[in-house]
Amino acid sequence: MSTVALAMRDSGAMLRRDFTHSKRNLMMTISGIATPVFMMLLFAGVFGGAIGPQGIDYIDFLAPGIIIMSAGTSSAATAVKVCQDMAEGIIDRFRTMDIARSAVLTGQVIGSVIRTVFSAVLVVAVALLLGFSPTASFGEWLAVLGIYVMLTFALTWLAVAFGLKAATPAGANSLTLIVQFLPFISSAFVSPETMSAPVRWFAENQPFNPAIETIRALLTGGPIGNNAWLAVIWAVVISAVGYLWARKQYSRPKTK
């Protein structure tokens, strides 16, 4: 069997292990999937009439931002699970086993991406019930999925690195807070034009904003501009940083 085939087989085994752990830690899994839905219900139902931009239904403005936000909120569960594996010593055991070294982390990443995509599907379903009216064609929906998966993949590798780096699960969760809260300082909830100049500059140039603007444009028929390329570039950069950092941490034995 070739090296690639062995790596795929071992990654599949680790993916099954990841799903088993997700079922055993059901509350954490449900929390990661459902939190974006609760945020959408909160902002659409409570704050929407006060902070929504003029000329557009707030749910149409909000839904793309919550879709992207779901990619960040799911990262916490991934970081915590990886840190728990490190604390329990199972990662050290995997290092001594005759399995592809990449499979342990790859299985975690694939499992997290699948759960996060499910969370985004749930967000879209609830948004439609709240009156979300996208105008996207089938091809544009595929483009939305592509941008979303790229960003999710990038943030998941970063979350894995956080989990390998942190000393405790609580510490791993804390490291992901910046990823979870960055969407709040973007165009996810309000237009940056309403922000003060320094905050507006940050909101328009931080990693999440191009993805939010691209998905919003694809779903509602607005202009994309250069946001799509910026979203792809950010995803590639974050993926590279997360992957290289995670691989370095994984190759380094955990000190007591």
Short mmCIF file of C-alpha atoms in Angstrom, two decimals:
data_model
loop_
_atom_site.label_atom_id
_atom_site.label_comp_id
_atom_site.label_asym_id
_atom_site.label_seq_id
_atom_site.Cartn_x
_atom_site.Cartn_y
_atom_site.Cartn_z
CA MET A 1 0.00 0.00 0.00
CA SER A 2 1.37 3.41 -0.96
CA THR A 3 2.27 6.10 1.58
CA VAL A 4 -0.66 8.25 0.46
CA ALA A 5 -3.10 5.33 0.78
CA LEU A 6 -1.79 4.56 4.27
CA ALA A 7 -2.14 8.20 5.30
CA MET A 8 -5.73 8.26 4.01
CA ARG A 9 -6.56 5.05 5.85
CA ASP A 10 -5.09 6.32 9.11
CA SER A 11 -6.79 9.72 8.70
CA GLY A 12 -10.11 7.90 8.24
CA ALA A 13 -9.53 6.01 11.48
CA MET A 14 -8.78 9.25 13.31
CA LEU A 15 -11.87 10.84 11.78
CA ARG A 16 -14.03 8.01 13.16
CA ARG A 17 -12.37 8.53 16.54
CA ASP A 18 -13.16 12.24 16.34
CA PHE A 19 -16.84 11.55 15.63
CA THR A 20 -16.97 9.08 18.53
CA HIS A 21 -15.57 11.71 20.89
CA SER A 22 -18.06 14.25 19.55
CA LYS A 23 -20.92 11.93 20.50
CA ARG A 24 -19.46 11.37 23.96
CA ASN A 25 -19.02 15.13 24.50
CA LEU A 26 -22.44 15.90 23.09
CA MET A 27 -23.05 19.15 24.99
CA MET A 28 -19.81 20.70 23.76
CA THR A 29 -20.58 19.56 20.22
CA ILE A 30 -24.11 20.97 20.31
CA SER A 31 -22.88 24.23 21.84
CA GLY A 32 -20.34 24.75 19.04
CA ILE A 33 -22.94 24.04 16.36
CA ALA A 34 -25.85 25.97 17.89
CA THR A 35 -24.15 29.12 19.24
CA PRO A 36 -24.23 30.95 15.88
CA VAL A 37 -27.97 30.26 15.61
CA PHE A 38 -28.56 31.78 19.05
CA MET A 39 -26.49 34.84 18.06
CA MET A 40 -28.57 35.28 14.93
CA LEU A 41 -31.82 35.01 16.88
CA LEU A 42 -30.51 37.56 19.38
CA PHE A 43 -29.39 40.15 16.85
CA ALA A 44 -32.28 39.67 14.43
CA GLY A 45 -34.95 39.56 17.09
CA VAL A 46 -33.67 42.03 19.68
CA PHE A 47 -31.22 44.46 18.06
CA GLY A 48 -32.15 44.34 14.39
CA GLY A 49 -34.61 47.22 14.45
CA ALA A 50 -32.11 49.51 16.14
CA ILE A 51 -28.82 48.76 14.38
CA GLY A 52 -29.84 47.49 10.95
CA PRO A 53 -28.74 49.50 7.89
CA GLN A 54 -31.34 51.40 5.91
CA GLY A 55 -32.76 50.02 2.68
CA ILE A 56 -32.23 46.32 3.39
CA ASP A 57 -33.94 43.77 5.60
CA TYR A 58 -31.62 43.22 8.55
CA ILE A 59 -31.80 39.42 8.28
CA ASP A 60 -30.45 39.69 4.70
CA PHE A 61 -27.58 41.81 6.01
CA LEU A 62 -27.00 39.68 9.12
CA ALA A 63 -27.13 36.11 7.81
CA PRO A 64 -23.83 36.19 5.82
CA GLY A 65 -22.01 37.54 8.87
CA ILE A 66 -23.40 34.81 11.13
CA ILE A 67 -22.46 32.18 8.55
CA ILE A 68 -18.84 33.32 8.77
CA MET A 69 -19.07 33.70 12.54
CA SER A 70 -19.94 29.98 12.80
CA ALA A 71 -16.49 29.16 11.42
CA GLY A 72 -14.91 30.98 14.36
CA THR A 73 -17.16 29.70 17.15
CA SER A 74 -16.54 26.07 16.18
CA SER A 75 -12.80 26.53 16.61
CA ALA A 76 -13.10 26.54 20.42
CA ALA A 77 -14.35 22.94 20.58
CA THR A 78 -11.53 21.81 18.30
CA ALA A 79 -8.84 23.49 20.39
CA VAL A 80 -10.27 22.06 23.63
CA LYS A 81 -10.46 18.51 22.23
CA VAL A 82 -6.88 18.61 20.97
CA CYS A 83 -5.66 19.97 24.31
CA GLN A 84 -7.52 17.22 26.17
CA ASP A 85 -5.80 14.61 24.00
CA MET A 86 -2.44 16.17 24.83
CA ALA A 87 -3.20 16.26 28.56
CA GLU A 88 -4.34 12.64 28.61
CA GLY A 89 -1.16 11.49 26.85
CA ILE A 90 -2.92 9.91 23.86
CA ILE A 91 -0.96 12.11 21.44
CA ASP A 92 2.30 10.72 22.85
CA ARG A 93 0.95 7.21 22.34
CA PHE A 94 0.01 7.99 18.75
CA ARG A 95 3.57 9.22 18.12
CA THR A 96 4.91 5.74 18.98
CA MET A 97 2.37 3.85 16.84
CA ASP A 98 2.85 2.70 13.27
CA ILE A 99 0.50 5.28 11.76
CA ALA A 100 1.02 8.26 9.51
CA ARG A 101 2.09 11.20 11.66
CA SER A 102 -0.14 13.55 9.72
CA ALA A 103 -3.23 11.38 10.27
CA VAL A 104 -3.75 12.33 13.93
CA LEU A 105 -4.17 16.02 13.20
CA THR A 106 -5.77 15.57 9.78
CA GLY A 107 -8.58 13.48 11.27
CA GLN A 108 -9.29 16.23 13.80
CA VAL A 109 -9.32 18.89 11.09
CA ILE A 110 -11.64 17.00 8.75
CA GLY A 111 -14.06 16.20 11.58
CA SER A 112 -14.14 19.82 12.69
CA VAL A 113 -14.71 21.10 9.15
CA ILE A 114 -17.65 18.71 8.70
CA ARG A 115 -19.26 19.84 11.97
CA THR A 116 -18.70 23.49 11.14
CA VAL A 117 -20.28 23.14 7.69
CA PHE A 118 -23.28 21.50 9.38
CA SER A 119 -23.48 24.51 11.70
CA ALA A 120 -23.51 26.85 8.69
CA VAL A 121 -26.29 24.82 7.05
CA LEU A 122 -28.30 25.14 10.27
CA VAL A 123 -27.70 28.91 10.29
CA VAL A 124 -28.96 29.21 6.70
CA ALA A 125 -32.04 27.10 7.47
CA VAL A 126 -32.99 29.23 10.48
CA ALA A 127 -32.25 32.44 8.56
CA LEU A 128 -34.67 31.33 5.83
CA LEU A 129 -37.33 30.78 8.49
CA LEU A 130 -36.67 34.33 9.74
CA GLY A 131 -37.21 35.79 6.28
CA PHE A 132 -33.77 35.62 4.69
CA SER A 133 -34.25 35.94 0.93
CA PRO A 134 -31.03 35.15 -0.96
CA THR A 135 -30.91 35.72 -4.71
CA ALA A 136 -27.89 33.48 -5.36
CA SER A 137 -27.79 31.02 -8.25
CA PHE A 138 -26.57 27.44 -7.81
CA GLY A 139 -23.09 28.46 -8.94
CA GLU A 140 -23.02 31.33 -6.46
CA TRP A 141 -24.04 28.98 -3.64
CA LEU A 142 -21.13 26.73 -4.63
CA ALA A 143 -18.83 29.77 -4.48
CA VAL A 144 -20.19 30.57 -1.00
CA LEU A 145 -19.45 27.00 0.08
CA GLY A 146 -15.93 27.22 -1.35
CA ILE A 147 -15.09 30.45 0.48
CA TYR A 148 -16.62 29.13 3.69
CA VAL A 149 -14.77 25.80 3.61
CA MET A 150 -11.46 27.53 2.88
CA LEU A 151 -11.86 29.84 5.87
CA THR A 152 -13.08 27.00 8.09
CA PHE A 153 -10.12 24.84 7.08
CA ALA A 154 -7.74 27.70 7.92
CA LEU A 155 -9.29 28.46 11.31
CA THR A 156 -9.41 24.76 12.19
CA TRP A 157 -5.67 24.34 11.68
CA LEU A 158 -5.14 27.43 13.82
CA ALA A 159 -7.40 25.95 16.50
CA VAL A 160 -5.41 22.69 16.41
CA ALA A 161 -2.23 24.69 16.97
CA PHE A 162 -3.88 26.49 19.90
CA GLY A 163 -4.89 23.15 21.41
CA LEU A 164 -1.38 21.74 21.08
CA LYS A 165 0.17 24.88 22.54
CA ALA A 166 -2.14 25.42 25.54
CA ALA A 167 -1.40 23.80 28.89
CA THR A 168 -5.07 23.31 29.83
CA PRO A 169 -8.40 23.02 27.99
CA ALA A 170 -9.45 26.35 29.54
CA GLY A 171 -6.30 27.92 28.15
CA ALA A 172 -7.02 26.45 24.71
CA ASN A 173 -10.51 27.93 24.80
CA SER A 174 -9.09 31.32 25.79
CA LEU A 175 -6.66 31.30 22.86
CA THR A 176 -9.58 30.94 20.44
CA LEU A 177 -11.40 34.00 21.83
CA ILE A 178 -9.77 36.33 19.31
CA VAL A 179 -11.07 34.14 16.48
CA GLN A 180 -14.54 34.02 18.03
CA PHE A 181 -14.83 37.76 18.62
CA LEU A 182 -13.17 39.24 15.53
CA PRO A 183 -16.46 39.04 13.56
CA PHE A 184 -17.96 41.51 16.06
CA ILE A 185 -15.52 44.14 14.76
CA SER A 186 -16.39 43.72 11.11
CA SER A 187 -19.30 44.26 8.77
CA ALA A 188 -21.07 41.18 10.18
CA PHE A 189 -23.56 43.08 12.34
CA VAL A 190 -23.38 46.76 11.34
CA SER A 191 -21.96 48.71 8.44
CA PRO A 192 -18.39 49.93 9.13
CA GLU A 193 -19.50 53.40 7.99
CA THR A 194 -21.16 53.82 11.39
CA MET A 195 -17.91 53.18 13.28
CA SER A 196 -15.24 55.64 14.37
CA ALA A 197 -12.34 56.05 11.93
CA PRO A 198 -9.76 53.75 13.65
CA VAL A 199 -12.32 51.03 14.33
CA ARG A 200 -13.68 51.31 10.79
CA TRP A 201 -10.18 50.87 9.35
CA PHE A 202 -9.64 47.76 11.45
CA ALA A 203 -13.09 46.36 10.61
CA GLU A 204 -12.52 46.76 6.90
CA ASN A 205 -9.02 45.24 6.91
CA GLN A 206 -9.24 42.34 9.34
CA PRO A 207 -9.25 38.71 8.05
CA PHE A 208 -12.97 37.95 8.43
CA ASN A 209 -14.33 40.99 6.63
CA PRO A 210 -13.45 40.05 3.01
CA ALA A 211 -15.12 36.65 3.48
CA ILE A 212 -18.23 38.28 4.97
CA GLU A 213 -18.47 40.83 2.16
CA THR A 214 -17.89 38.17 -0.51
CA ILE A 215 -20.57 35.86 0.84
CA ARG A 216 -22.98 38.76 1.33
CA ALA A 217 -22.44 39.88 -2.27
CA LEU A 218 -22.87 36.34 -3.62
CA LEU A 219 -26.07 35.74 -1.66
CA THR A 220 -27.73 39.12 -2.16
CA GLY A 221 -26.45 40.21 -5.56
CA GLY A 222 -24.12 43.01 -4.44
CA PRO A 223 -20.71 43.94 -5.89
CA ILE A 224 -17.84 41.66 -4.85
CA GLY A 225 -14.92 43.87 -5.87
CA ASN A 226 -11.58 42.49 -4.69
CA ASN A 227 -13.05 40.91 -1.55
CA ALA A 228 -13.04 37.39 -2.99
CA TRP A 229 -9.30 37.48 -3.69
CA LEU A 230 -8.59 38.98 -0.28
CA ALA A 231 -10.70 36.26 1.37
CA VAL A 232 -8.75 33.54 -0.46
CA ILE A 233 -5.39 35.14 0.40
CA TRP A 234 -6.30 35.43 4.08
CA ALA A 235 -7.47 31.80 4.14
CA VAL A 236 -4.24 30.58 2.55
CA VAL A 237 -2.07 32.61 4.93
CA ILE A 238 -3.96 31.47 8.04
CA SER A 239 -3.91 27.85 6.82
CA ALA A 240 -0.15 27.96 6.33
CA VAL A 241 0.48 29.56 9.72
CA GLY A 242 -1.87 27.17 11.52
CA TYR A 243 -0.56 24.05 9.79
CA LEU A 244 3.12 24.85 10.26
CA TRP A 245 2.60 25.87 13.89
CA ALA A 246 0.51 22.75 14.61
CA ARG A 247 3.07 20.46 12.97
CA LYS A 248 5.87 22.06 15.01
CA GLN A 249 3.92 21.65 18.25
CA TYR A 250 2.94 18.07 17.41
CA SER A 251 6.57 17.10 16.76
CA ARG A 252 7.65 18.54 20.11
CA PRO A 253 7.00 16.31 23.16
CA LYS A 254 4.81 17.95 25.79
CA THR A 255 6.80 19.05 28.82
CA LYS A 256 5.40 18.29 32.26
#
